[in-house]
Coordinates of C-alpha atoms and ligand atoms in Angstrom, one line a residue:
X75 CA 72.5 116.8 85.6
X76 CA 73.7 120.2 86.4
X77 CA 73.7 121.2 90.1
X78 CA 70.1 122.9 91.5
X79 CA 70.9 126.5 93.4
X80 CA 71.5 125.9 96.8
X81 CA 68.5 126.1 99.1
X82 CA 66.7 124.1 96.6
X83 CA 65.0 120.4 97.1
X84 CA 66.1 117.4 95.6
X85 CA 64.8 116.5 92.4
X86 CA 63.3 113.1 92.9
X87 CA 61.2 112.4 90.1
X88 CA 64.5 112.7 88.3
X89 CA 66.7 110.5 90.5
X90 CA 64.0 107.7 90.4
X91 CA 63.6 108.2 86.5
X92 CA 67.6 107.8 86.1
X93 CA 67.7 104.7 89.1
X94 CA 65.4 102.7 86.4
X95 CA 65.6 99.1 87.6
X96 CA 68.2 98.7 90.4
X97 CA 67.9 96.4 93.3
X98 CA 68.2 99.4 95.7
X99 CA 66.3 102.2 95.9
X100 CA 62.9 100.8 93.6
X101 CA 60.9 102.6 97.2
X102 CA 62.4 106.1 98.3
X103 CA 60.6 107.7 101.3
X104 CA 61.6 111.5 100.9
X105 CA 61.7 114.0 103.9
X106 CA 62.2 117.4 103.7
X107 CA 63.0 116.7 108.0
X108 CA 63.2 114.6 110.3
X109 CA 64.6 113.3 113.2
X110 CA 67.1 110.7 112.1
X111 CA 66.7 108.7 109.0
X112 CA 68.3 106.0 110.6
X113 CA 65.2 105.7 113.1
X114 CA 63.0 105.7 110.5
X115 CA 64.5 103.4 108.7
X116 CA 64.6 100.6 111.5
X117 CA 60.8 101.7 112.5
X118 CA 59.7 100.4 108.6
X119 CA 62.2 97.6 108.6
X120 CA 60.5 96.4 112.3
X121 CA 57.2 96.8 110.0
X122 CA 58.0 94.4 107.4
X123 CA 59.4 96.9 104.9
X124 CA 61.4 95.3 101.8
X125 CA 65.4 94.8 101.1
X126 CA 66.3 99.0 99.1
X127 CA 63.8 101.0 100.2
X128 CA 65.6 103.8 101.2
X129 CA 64.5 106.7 103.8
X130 CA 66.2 110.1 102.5
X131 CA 65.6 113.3 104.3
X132 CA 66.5 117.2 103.3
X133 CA 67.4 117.6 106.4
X134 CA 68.2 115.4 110.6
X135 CA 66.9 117.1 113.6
X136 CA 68.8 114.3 115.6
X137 CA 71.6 113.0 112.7
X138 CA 73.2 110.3 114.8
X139 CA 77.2 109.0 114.3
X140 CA 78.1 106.0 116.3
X141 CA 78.0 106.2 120.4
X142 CA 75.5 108.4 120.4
X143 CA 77.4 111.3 118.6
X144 CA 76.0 114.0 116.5
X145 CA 76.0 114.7 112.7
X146 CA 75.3 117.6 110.9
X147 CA 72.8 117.7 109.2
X148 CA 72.2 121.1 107.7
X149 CA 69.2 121.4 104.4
X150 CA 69.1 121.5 101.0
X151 CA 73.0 120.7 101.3
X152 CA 74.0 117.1 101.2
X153 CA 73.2 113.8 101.0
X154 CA 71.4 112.0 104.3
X155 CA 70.0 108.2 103.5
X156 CA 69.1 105.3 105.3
X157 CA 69.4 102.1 103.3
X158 CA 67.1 98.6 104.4
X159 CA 69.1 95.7 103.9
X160 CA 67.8 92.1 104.1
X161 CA 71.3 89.9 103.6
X162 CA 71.8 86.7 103.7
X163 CA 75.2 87.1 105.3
X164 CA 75.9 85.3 108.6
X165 CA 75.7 88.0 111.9
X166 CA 79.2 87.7 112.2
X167 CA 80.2 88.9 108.5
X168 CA 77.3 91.5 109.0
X169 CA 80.0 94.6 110.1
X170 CA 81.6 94.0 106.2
X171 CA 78.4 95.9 105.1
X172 CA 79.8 99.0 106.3
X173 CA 83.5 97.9 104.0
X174 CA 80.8 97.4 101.0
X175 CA 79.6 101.0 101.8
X176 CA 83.1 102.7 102.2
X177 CA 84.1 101.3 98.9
X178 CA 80.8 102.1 97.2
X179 CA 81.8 106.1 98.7
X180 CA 85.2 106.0 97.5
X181 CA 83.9 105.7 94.2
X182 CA 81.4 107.8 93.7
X183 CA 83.0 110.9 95.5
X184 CA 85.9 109.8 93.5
X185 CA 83.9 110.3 90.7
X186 CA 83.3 114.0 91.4
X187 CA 86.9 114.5 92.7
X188 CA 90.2 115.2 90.9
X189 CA 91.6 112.7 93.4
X190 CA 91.0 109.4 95.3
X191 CA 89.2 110.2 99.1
X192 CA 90.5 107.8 101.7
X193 CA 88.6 105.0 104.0
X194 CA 89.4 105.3 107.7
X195 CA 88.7 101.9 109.3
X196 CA 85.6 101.5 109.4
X197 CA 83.4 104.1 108.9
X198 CA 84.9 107.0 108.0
X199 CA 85.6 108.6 104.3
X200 CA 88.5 111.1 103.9
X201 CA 90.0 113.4 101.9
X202 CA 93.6 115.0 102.7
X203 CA 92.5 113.8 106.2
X204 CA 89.4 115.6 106.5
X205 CA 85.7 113.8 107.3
X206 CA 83.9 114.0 103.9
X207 CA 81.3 111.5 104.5
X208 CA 80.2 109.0 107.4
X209 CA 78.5 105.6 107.5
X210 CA 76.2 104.4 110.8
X211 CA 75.7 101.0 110.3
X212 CA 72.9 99.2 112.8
X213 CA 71.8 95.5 112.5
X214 CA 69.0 93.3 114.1
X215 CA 69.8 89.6 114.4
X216 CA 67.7 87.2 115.7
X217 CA 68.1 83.0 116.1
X218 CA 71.5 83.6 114.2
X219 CA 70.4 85.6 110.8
X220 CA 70.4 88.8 109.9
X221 CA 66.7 90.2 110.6
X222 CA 67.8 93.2 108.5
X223 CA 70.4 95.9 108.0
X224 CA 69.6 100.0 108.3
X225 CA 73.0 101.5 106.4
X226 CA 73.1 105.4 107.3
X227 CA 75.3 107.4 105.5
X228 CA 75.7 111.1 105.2
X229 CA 77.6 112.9 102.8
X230 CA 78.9 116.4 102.5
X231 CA 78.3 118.0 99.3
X232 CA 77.6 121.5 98.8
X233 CA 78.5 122.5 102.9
X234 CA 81.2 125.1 102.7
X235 CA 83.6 124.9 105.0
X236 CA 83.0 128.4 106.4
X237 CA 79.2 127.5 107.0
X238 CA 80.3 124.5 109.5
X239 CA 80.2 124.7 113.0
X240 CA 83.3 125.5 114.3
X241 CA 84.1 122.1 116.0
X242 CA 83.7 120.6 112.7
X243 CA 85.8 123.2 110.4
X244 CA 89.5 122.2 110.8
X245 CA 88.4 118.3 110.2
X246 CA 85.4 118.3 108.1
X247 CA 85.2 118.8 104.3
X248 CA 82.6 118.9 101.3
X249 CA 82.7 117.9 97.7
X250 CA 81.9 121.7 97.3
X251 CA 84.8 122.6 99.0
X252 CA 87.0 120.3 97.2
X253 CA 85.9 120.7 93.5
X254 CA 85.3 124.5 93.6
X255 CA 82.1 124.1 92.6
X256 CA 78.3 123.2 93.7
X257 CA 77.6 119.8 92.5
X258 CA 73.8 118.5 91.7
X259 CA 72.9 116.3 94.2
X260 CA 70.4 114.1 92.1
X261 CA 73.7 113.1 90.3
X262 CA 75.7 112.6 93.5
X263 CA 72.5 110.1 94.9
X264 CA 72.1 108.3 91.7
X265 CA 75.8 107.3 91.2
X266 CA 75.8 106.4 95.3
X267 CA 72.9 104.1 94.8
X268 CA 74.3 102.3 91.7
X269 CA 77.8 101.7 93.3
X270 CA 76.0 100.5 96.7
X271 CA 73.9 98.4 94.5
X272 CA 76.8 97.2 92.8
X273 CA 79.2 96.5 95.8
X274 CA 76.7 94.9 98.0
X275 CA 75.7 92.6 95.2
X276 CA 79.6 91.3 95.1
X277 CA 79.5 91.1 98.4
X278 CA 76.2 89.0 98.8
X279 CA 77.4 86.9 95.7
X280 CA 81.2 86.7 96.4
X281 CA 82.3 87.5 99.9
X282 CA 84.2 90.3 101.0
X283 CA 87.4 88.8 99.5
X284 CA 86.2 90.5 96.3
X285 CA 85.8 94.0 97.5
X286 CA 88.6 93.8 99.7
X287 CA 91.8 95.2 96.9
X288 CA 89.4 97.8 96.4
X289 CA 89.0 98.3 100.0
X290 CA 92.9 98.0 100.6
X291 CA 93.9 100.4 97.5
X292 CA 91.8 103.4 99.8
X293 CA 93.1 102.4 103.2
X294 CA 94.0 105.9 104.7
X295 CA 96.3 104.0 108.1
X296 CA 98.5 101.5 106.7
X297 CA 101.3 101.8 108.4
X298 CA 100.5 104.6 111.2
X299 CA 100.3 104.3 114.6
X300 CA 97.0 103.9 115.9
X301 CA 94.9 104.0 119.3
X302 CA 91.8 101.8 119.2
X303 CA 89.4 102.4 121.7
X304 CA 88.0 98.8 122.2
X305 CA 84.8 100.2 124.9
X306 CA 87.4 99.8 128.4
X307 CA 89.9 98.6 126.3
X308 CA 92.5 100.6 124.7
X309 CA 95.3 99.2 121.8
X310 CA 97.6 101.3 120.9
X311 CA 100.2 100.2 118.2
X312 CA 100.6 99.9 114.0
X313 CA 97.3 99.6 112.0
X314 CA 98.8 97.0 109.3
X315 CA 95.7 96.4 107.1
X316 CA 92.6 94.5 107.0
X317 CA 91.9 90.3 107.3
X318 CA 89.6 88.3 104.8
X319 CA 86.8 88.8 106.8
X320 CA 87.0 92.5 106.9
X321 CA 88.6 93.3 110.9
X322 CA 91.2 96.0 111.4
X323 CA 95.0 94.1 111.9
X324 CA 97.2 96.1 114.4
X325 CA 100.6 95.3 115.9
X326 CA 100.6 95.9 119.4
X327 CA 103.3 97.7 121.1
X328 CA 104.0 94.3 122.6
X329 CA 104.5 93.2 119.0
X330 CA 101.2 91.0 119.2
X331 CA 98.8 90.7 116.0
X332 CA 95.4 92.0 117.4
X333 CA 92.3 91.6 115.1
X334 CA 90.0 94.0 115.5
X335 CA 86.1 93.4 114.5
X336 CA 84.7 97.1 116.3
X337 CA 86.0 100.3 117.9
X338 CA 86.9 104.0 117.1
X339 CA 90.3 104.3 115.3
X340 CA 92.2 107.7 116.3
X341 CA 95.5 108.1 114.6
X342 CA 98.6 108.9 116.4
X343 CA 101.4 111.4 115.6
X344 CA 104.4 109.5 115.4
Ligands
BT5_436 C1 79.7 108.7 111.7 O1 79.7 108.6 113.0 O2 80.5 109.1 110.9 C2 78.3 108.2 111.1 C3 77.5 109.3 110.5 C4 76.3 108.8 109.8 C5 75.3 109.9 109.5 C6 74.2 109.4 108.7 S1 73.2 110.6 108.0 C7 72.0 109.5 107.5 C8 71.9 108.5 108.7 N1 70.9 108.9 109.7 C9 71.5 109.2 110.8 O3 71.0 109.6 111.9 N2 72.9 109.0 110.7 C10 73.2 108.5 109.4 P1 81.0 108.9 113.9 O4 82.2 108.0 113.4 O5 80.6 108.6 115.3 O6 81.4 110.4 113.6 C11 80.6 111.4 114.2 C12 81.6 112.6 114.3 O7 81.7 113.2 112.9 C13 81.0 113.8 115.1 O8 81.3 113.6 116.5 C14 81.7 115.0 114.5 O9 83.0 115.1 115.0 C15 81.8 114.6 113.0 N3 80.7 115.1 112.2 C16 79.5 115.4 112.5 N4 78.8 115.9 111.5 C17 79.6 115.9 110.4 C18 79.5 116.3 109.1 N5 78.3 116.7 108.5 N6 80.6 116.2 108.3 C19 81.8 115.7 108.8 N7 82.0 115.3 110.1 C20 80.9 115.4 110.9

């Protein structure tokens, strides 16, 4: 599909028509705005709504990251979608949706890129150390299941670096910005929808022991001194890799193995 002038809406006649039969995606509620597709999302999962319908919006009034932080959400520009998920995973496995999601990022972006982006544990994609794309995972559990899954992610695609805030400029970065040229977004969101579809299914099916090389071959802090900010708790030491069941393995700087299931990873200079 060759890429639409800026400014212009997504095709989604066209997206739906190339999507054909997948398990994600058969419903797509389009918004040119709103608030947070995220919101939405949990408002029509609360009402019943099915496993892949998907909420995608042109543009976020109120984008949310994790801990109440903001993303950018500028229109006409990139990719902002809220996936339903019904799994059958246990609560406790529930944060390996997120892993799914990184590697179902790494390989489409990869796909559009003339090298590999990076996954920052756990939510963040990279390339050359720059944000390129971030996922906002929220789950409802109830009597010890899953109720459902909303997967947010938004990805920078045709947001140049010079039309970024400035907060954002020196550690944000676009598929734009890193291929040189615009990229059609239809394309982006049906290759993004087939590799969720794809990786969640191995997940559901085979446990995140099969995702996890995948996962491992994109790890961006093997090795590299990290602070993890645990909510009042801070760890600082050597991010070593990830277990079987997905949590972030770091070495303490008492030399004690710490498994880490949630919390915001900043890397340290060493
Ligand atoms: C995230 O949070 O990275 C999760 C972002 C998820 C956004 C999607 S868009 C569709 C769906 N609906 C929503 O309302 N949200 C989801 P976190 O790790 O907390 O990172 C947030 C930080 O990323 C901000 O504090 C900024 O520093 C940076 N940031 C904000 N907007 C950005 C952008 N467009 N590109 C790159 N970095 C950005």
């Amino acid at each position: 599909m060759p890429p639409a002038p800026s400014g212009v809406a997504l095709d989604i006649a066209c997206v739906k028509a190339y999507l054909g039969a997948n398990r994600l995606g058969a419903t797509l509620h389009y918004f040119q705005e709103i608030g947070s597709t995220n919101t939405h999302a949990r408002e029509l999962a609360e009402r019943g709504a099915d496993e892949g319908e998907i909420v995608i919006a042109e543009t976020q009034t109120h984008g949310r990251g994790r801990l109440g932080r903001r993303w950018e959400s500028p229109p006409f520009t990139n990719l902002y979608l809220s996936l339903i998920l019904r799994p059958t995973l246990p609560p406790r496995h529930a944060p390996q949706i997120t892993l799914a999601a990184a590697v179902a990022l790494v390989e489409t972006v990869g796909s559009f890129l003339s090298g590999p982006p990076a996954i920052k544990w756990p939510n963040d994609i990279l390339f050359d150390g720059k944000k390129l794309a971030g996922i906002l995972t929220e789950a409802a559990c109830d009597a010890g299941r899953v109720e459902y899954v909303v997967l947010g992610i938004g990805l920078n695609i045709n947001y140049r670096i010079a039309a970024m805030p400035a907060e954002l400029r020196q550690r944000a970065t676009s598929i734009v910005d890193l291929a040189g040229t615009n990229v059609s977004r239809e394309s982006v969101l049906v290759r993004l929808i087939q590799d969720m579809d794809r990786c969640y299914g191995e997940l559901e099916e085979s446990g995140f022991e099969a995702l996890r090389p995948r996962w491992e071959a994109h790890f961006a802090l093997r090795g590299q001194r990290v602070q993890v900010e645990l909510g009042g708790q801070t760890v600082v030491g050597r991010a070593l890799g990830i277990d079987r069941e997905g949590a972030l393995i770091v070495e303490d700087d008492q030399g004690q193995r710490r498994s880490i299931v949630a919390g915001d990873v900043i890397p340290l200079e060493t």
